[in-house]
Amino acid sequence: MFSRYKAASDRKRHKSKRYRISGYHPIRKLKIILVGLYVAVISDFSVAYKVVLSVPVLGFSFIFRQWVDVTLILLATGMMLVAELFNSAIEILCDFVEEREDT
């Protein structure tokens, strides 16, 4: 008898807004991506200065309607971000595994 009441309360809890059914939510995934990029820019100087340098160049090429240049700059900036994030992840992993400084 207790299990019937527990199952009913579980169903009510899952229907509430606090407990959403998992699934594919592209807006939530985009938000997580943007938060991750924000943290990468704030915490890693090498990512920050490369993004700061690529934004004005991207803006100028967009203003002058050089669409091939805009595409190539977006592609290069994206590849640079991916490489820097992989590099940062490997550095953090190595620091976690081996805490002493390299000589």
Coordinates of N, CA, C and O in Angstrom, one line a residue:
M1 N 0.8 -1.2 0.0 CA 0.0 0.0 0.0 C 0.9 1.3 0.0 O 0.5 2.2 -0.7
F2 N 2.0 1.2 0.7 CA 2.9 2.4 0.8 C 3.5 2.7 -0.6 O 3.6 3.8 -1.0
S3 N 3.8 1.6 -1.4 CA 4.4 1.8 -2.7 C 3.5 2.5 -3.6 O 3.9 3.3 -4.5
R4 N 2.2 2.3 -3.5 CA 1.2 3.0 -4.4 C 1.2 4.5 -4.1 O 1.2 5.3 -5.1
Y5 N 1.3 4.9 -2.9 CA 1.3 6.3 -2.5 C 2.7 7.0 -3.0 O 2.7 8.1 -3.4
K6 N 3.7 6.2 -2.8 CA 5.0 6.7 -3.2 C 5.1 6.9 -4.8 O 5.6 7.9 -5.2
A7 N 4.5 6.0 -5.5 CA 4.5 6.1 -7.0 C 3.7 7.3 -7.4 O 4.1 8.0 -8.3
A8 N 2.6 7.5 -6.7 CA 1.7 8.7 -7.1 C 2.5 10.0 -6.8 O 2.4 10.9 -7.5
S9 N 3.2 10.0 -5.7 CA 3.9 11.3 -5.3 C 5.1 11.5 -6.3 O 5.4 12.6 -6.7
D10 N 5.7 10.4 -6.8 CA 6.8 10.5 -7.8 C 6.2 11.1 -9.1 O 6.9 11.9 -9.7
R11 N 5.0 10.6 -9.5 CA 4.5 11.2 -10.7 C 4.2 12.6 -10.6 O 4.4 13.4 -11.5
K12 N 3.6 13.1 -9.5 CA 3.4 14.5 -9.3 C 4.6 15.3 -9.3 O 4.7 16.4 -9.9
R13 N 5.7 14.8 -8.7 CA 6.9 15.5 -8.6 C 7.5 15.7 -10.0 O 8.1 16.7 -10.4
H14 N 7.4 14.7 -10.9 CA 8.0 14.8 -12.2 C 7.2 15.7 -13.1 O 7.7 16.2 -14.1
K15 N 6.0 15.9 -12.8 CA 5.2 16.8 -13.6 C 5.4 18.3 -13.2 O 5.0 19.2 -14.0
S16 N 6.0 18.5 -12.1 CA 6.2 19.9 -11.7 C 7.3 20.5 -12.6 O 8.1 19.9 -13.3
K17 N 7.4 21.9 -12.5 CA 8.4 22.6 -13.3 C 9.8 22.3 -12.8 O 10.8 22.4 -13.6
R18 N 10.0 22.0 -11.6 CA 11.3 21.8 -11.0 C 11.9 20.5 -11.6 O 13.1 20.5 -11.8
Y19 N 11.2 19.5 -11.8 CA 11.7 18.2 -12.3 C 11.2 18.1 -13.7 O 10.1 17.6 -14.0
R20 N 12.0 18.5 -14.7 CA 11.6 18.4 -16.1 C 12.1 17.1 -16.6 O 13.2 16.6 -16.3
I21 N 11.4 16.6 -17.6 CA 11.8 15.4 -18.3 C 13.0 15.7 -19.2 O 13.0 16.7 -19.9
S22 N 14.0 14.9 -19.1 CA 15.2 15.2 -19.9 C 14.9 14.9 -21.4 O 14.1 14.1 -21.7
G23 N 15.7 15.5 -22.2 CA 15.6 15.3 -23.6 C 16.4 16.3 -24.4 O 17.3 16.9 -23.8
Y24 N 16.2 16.5 -25.6 CA 17.0 17.4 -26.4 C 16.4 18.8 -26.3 O 15.3 19.1 -26.7
H25 N 17.2 19.7 -25.7 CA 16.8 21.1 -25.6 C 18.0 22.0 -26.1 O 18.9 22.3 -25.5
P26 N 17.8 22.4 -27.4 CA 18.9 23.1 -28.0 C 19.2 24.5 -27.4 O 20.4 24.9 -27.4
I27 N 18.2 25.1 -26.9 CA 18.4 26.4 -26.2 C 19.3 26.3 -25.0 O 20.2 27.0 -24.7
R28 N 18.9 25.2 -24.2 CA 19.7 25.0 -23.0 C 21.1 24.6 -23.3 O 22.1 25.0 -22.6
K29 N 21.4 23.8 -24.3 CA 22.7 23.5 -24.8 C 23.5 24.7 -25.2 O 24.7 24.8 -25.0
L30 N 22.8 25.6 -26.0 CA 23.5 26.8 -26.4 C 23.9 27.7 -25.2 O 25.0 28.2 -25.2
K31 N 23.0 27.7 -24.2 CA 23.3 28.5 -23.0 C 24.6 27.9 -22.3 O 25.4 28.7 -21.9
I32 N 24.6 26.6 -22.2 CA 25.8 26.0 -21.6 C 27.1 26.2 -22.4 O 28.1 26.5 -21.8
I33 N 27.0 26.2 -23.7 CA 28.1 26.5 -24.6 C 28.6 27.9 -24.3 O 29.8 28.2 -24.2
L34 N 27.7 28.9 -24.3 CA 28.1 30.3 -24.1 C 28.7 30.5 -22.7 O 29.6 31.3 -22.6
V35 N 28.1 29.9 -21.7 CA 28.7 30.0 -20.4 C 30.1 29.4 -20.4 O 31.0 30.0 -19.8
G36 N 30.3 28.3 -21.0 CA 31.7 27.7 -21.1 C 32.6 28.6 -21.8 O 33.8 28.8 -21.4
L37 N 32.2 29.2 -22.9 CA 33.1 30.2 -23.6 C 33.4 31.4 -22.8 O 34.5 31.9 -22.8
Y38 N 32.4 31.9 -22.0 CA 32.6 33.0 -21.2 C 33.6 32.7 -20.1 O 34.5 33.5 -19.8
V39 N 33.5 31.5 -19.5 CA 34.5 31.2 -18.5 C 35.9 31.0 -19.0 O 36.8 31.4 -18.4
A40 N 36.0 30.5 -20.3 CA 37.3 30.3 -20.9 C 37.9 31.7 -21.2 O 39.1 31.9 -21.0
V41 N 37.1 32.6 -21.6 CA 37.6 34.0 -21.9 C 38.1 34.7 -20.7 O 39.1 35.3 -20.6
I42 N 37.3 34.5 -19.6 CA 37.6 35.2 -18.4 C 38.8 34.6 -17.7 O 39.6 35.3 -17.1
S43 N 38.9 33.3 -17.7 CA 39.9 32.6 -16.9 C 41.2 32.4 -17.6 O 42.2 32.2 -17.0
D44 N 41.2 32.4 -18.9 CA 42.5 32.0 -19.7 C 42.9 33.2 -20.5 O 42.1 33.6 -21.5
F45 N 44.0 33.8 -20.3 CA 44.5 35.0 -21.0 C 44.7 34.7 -22.5 O 44.4 35.5 -23.3
S46 N 45.2 33.5 -22.8 CA 45.5 33.2 -24.2 C 44.3 33.1 -25.0 O 44.3 33.5 -26.2
V47 N 43.2 32.7 -24.4 CA 41.9 32.7 -25.2 C 41.4 34.1 -25.3 O 40.9 34.5 -26.3
A48 N 41.5 34.9 -24.2 CA 40.9 36.2 -24.1 C 41.5 37.1 -25.2 O 40.8 37.8 -25.9
Y49 N 42.9 37.2 -25.3 CA 43.5 38.1 -26.2 C 43.2 37.7 -27.6 O 43.1 38.6 -28.5
K50 N 43.1 36.4 -27.9 CA 42.9 36.0 -29.3 C 41.4 36.3 -29.7 O 41.2 36.7 -30.8
V51 N 40.5 36.2 -28.8 CA 39.1 36.6 -29.1 C 39.0 38.1 -29.3 O 38.4 38.6 -30.2
V52 N 39.7 38.9 -28.4 CA 39.7 40.3 -28.5 C 40.3 40.8 -29.8 O 39.8 41.8 -30.4
L53 N 41.3 40.1 -30.3 CA 41.9 40.5 -31.5 C 41.1 40.1 -32.7 O 41.1 40.8 -33.8
S54 N 40.4 39.0 -32.7 CA 39.6 38.6 -33.8 C 38.3 39.3 -34.0 O 37.8 39.4 -35.1
V55 N 37.7 39.8 -32.9 CA 36.4 40.5 -33.0 C 36.5 41.8 -33.8 O 35.7 42.0 -34.7
P56 N 37.5 42.7 -33.6 CA 37.5 43.9 -34.5 C 37.8 43.5 -36.0 O 37.2 44.1 -36.9
V57 N 38.7 42.6 -36.2 CA 39.0 42.2 -37.6 C 37.7 41.6 -38.2 O 37.4 41.9 -39.4
L58 N 36.9 40.8 -37.5 CA 35.7 40.3 -38.0 C 34.7 41.4 -38.2 O 34.0 41.4 -39.2
G59 N 34.7 42.4 -37.3 CA 33.8 43.5 -37.5 C 34.1 44.3 -38.8 O 33.2 44.7 -39.5
F60 N 35.4 44.6 -39.0 CA 35.8 45.4 -40.2 C 35.5 44.6 -41.5 O 35.0 45.2 -42.4
S61 N 35.7 43.3 -41.5 CA 35.4 42.6 -42.7 C 33.9 42.5 -42.9 O 33.5 42.4 -44.1
F62 N 33.1 42.5 -41.9 CA 31.7 42.5 -42.0 C 31.2 43.8 -42.5 O 30.3 43.9 -43.4
I63 N 31.8 44.9 -42.0 CA 31.4 46.2 -42.5 C 31.7 46.4 -44.0 O 30.9 47.0 -44.7
F64 N 32.9 45.9 -44.4 CA 33.2 46.1 -45.8 C 32.7 45.0 -46.7 O 33.0 44.9 -47.9
R65 N 31.8 44.2 -46.2 CA 31.1 43.1 -46.9 C 32.0 42.2 -47.6 O 31.8 41.8 -48.8
Q66 N 33.1 41.8 -47.0 CA 34.0 40.8 -47.5 C 33.6 39.4 -46.9 O 34.1 39.0 -45.9
W67 N 32.6 38.8 -47.5 CA 32.0 37.6 -46.9 C 32.9 36.4 -46.9 O 32.8 35.6 -45.9
V68 N 33.8 36.3 -47.8 CA 34.8 35.2 -47.7 C 35.7 35.4 -46.6 O 36.0 34.5 -45.8
D69 N 36.1 36.6 -46.4 CA 36.9 36.9 -45.2 C 36.2 36.7 -43.9 O 36.8 36.2 -42.9
V70 N 35.0 37.1 -43.8 CA 34.2 36.9 -42.6 C 34.1 35.4 -42.3 O 34.3 34.9 -41.2
T71 N 33.8 34.6 -43.3 CA 33.7 33.1 -43.1 C 35.1 32.5 -42.7 O 35.1 31.7 -41.8
L72 N 36.2 33.0 -43.3 CA 37.5 32.4 -43.0 C 37.9 32.9 -41.6 O 38.5 32.1 -40.8
I73 N 37.6 34.1 -41.2 CA 37.9 34.6 -39.8 C 37.1 33.8 -38.8 O 37.6 33.4 -37.7
L74 N 35.8 33.6 -39.1 CA 35.0 32.8 -38.1 C 35.5 31.4 -38.0 O 35.6 30.8 -36.9
L75 N 35.9 30.8 -39.1 CA 36.4 29.4 -39.1 C 37.8 29.4 -38.3 O 38.0 28.5 -37.5
A76 N 38.6 30.3 -38.6 CA 39.9 30.4 -37.8 C 39.7 30.6 -36.4 O 40.4 30.0 -35.5
T77 N 38.8 31.5 -36.0 CA 38.5 31.8 -34.6 C 38.0 30.6 -33.9 O 38.3 30.3 -32.8
G78 N 37.0 29.9 -34.5 CA 36.5 28.7 -34.0 C 37.5 27.6 -33.8 O 37.5 27.0 -32.7
M79 N 38.4 27.4 -34.7 CA 39.4 26.4 -34.6 C 40.4 26.8 -33.5 O 40.9 25.9 -32.8
M80 N 40.7 28.1 -33.4 CA 41.6 28.6 -32.4 C 41.0 28.3 -31.0 O 41.7 27.9 -30.1
L81 N 39.7 28.6 -30.8 CA 39.0 28.4 -29.5 C 39.0 26.9 -29.2 O 39.3 26.6 -28.0
V82 N 38.8 26.0 -30.1 CA 38.8 24.6 -29.9 C 40.2 24.2 -29.4 O 40.3 23.4 -28.4
A83 N 41.2 24.6 -30.2 CA 42.6 24.2 -29.8 C 43.0 24.7 -28.4 O 43.6 24.0 -27.6
E84 N 42.6 26.0 -28.1 CA 43.0 26.5 -26.8 C 42.2 25.9 -25.7 O 42.8 25.6 -24.6
L85 N 41.0 25.5 -25.9 CA 40.2 24.8 -24.9 C 40.8 23.4 -24.6 O 40.8 22.9 -23.5
F86 N 41.1 22.7 -25.7 CA 41.8 21.4 -25.5 C 43.1 21.5 -24.8 O 43.4 20.7 -23.9
N87 N 43.9 22.5 -25.2 CA 45.2 22.8 -24.5 C 45.0 23.1 -23.0 O 45.7 22.5 -22.2
S88 N 44.0 23.9 -22.7 CA 43.7 24.2 -21.3 C 43.2 23.0 -20.5 O 43.7 22.8 -19.4
A89 N 42.4 22.2 -21.2 CA 41.9 20.9 -20.5 C 43.1 20.0 -20.2 O 43.2 19.4 -19.2
I90 N 44.0 19.8 -21.2 CA 45.1 18.9 -21.0 C 46.1 19.5 -19.9 O 46.6 18.7 -19.1
E91 N 46.3 20.8 -19.9 CA 47.1 21.4 -18.8 C 46.5 21.2 -17.4 O 47.2 20.8 -16.5
I92 N 45.2 21.3 -17.3 CA 44.5 21.1 -16.0 C 44.6 19.7 -15.6 O 44.8 19.4 -14.5
L93 N 44.4 18.8 -16.6 CA 44.5 17.4 -16.3 C 45.9 17.0 -15.8 O 46.1 16.2 -14.9
C94 N 46.9 17.5 -16.5 CA 48.3 17.2 -16.1 C 48.6 17.8 -14.7 O 49.3 17.2 -13.9
D95 N 48.1 19.0 -14.4 CA 48.3 19.5 -13.1 C 47.6 18.7 -12.0 O 48.1 18.6 -10.9
F96 N 46.5 18.1 -12.4 CA 45.8 17.3 -11.4 C 46.5 16.0 -11.2 O 46.6 15.5 -10.0
V97 N 47.1 15.4 -12.2 CA 47.8 14.1 -12.1 C 49.1 14.3 -11.4 O 49.5 13.6 -10.5
E98 N 49.9 15.3 -11.8 CA 51.2 15.6 -11.2 C 51.2 17.0 -10.6 O 51.3 18.0 -11.4
E99 N 51.2 17.1 -9.3 CA 51.1 18.4 -8.7 C 52.4 19.2 -8.6 O 52.4 20.4 -8.5
R100 N 53.5 18.5 -8.7 CA 54.8 19.3 -8.5 C 55.1 20.0 -9.9 O 54.7 19.6 -10.9
E101 N 55.9 21.0 -9.8 CA 56.3 21.8 -10.9 C 57.3 21.1 -11.8 O 58.2 20.3 -11.3
D102 N 57.2 21.3 -13.1 CA 58.2 20.7 -14.0 C 59.5 21.5 -13.9 O 59.5 22.7 -13.8
T103 N 60.6 20.9 -14.1 CA 61.9 21.6 -14.1 C 62.5 21.6 -15.4 O 62.2 20.9 -16.3

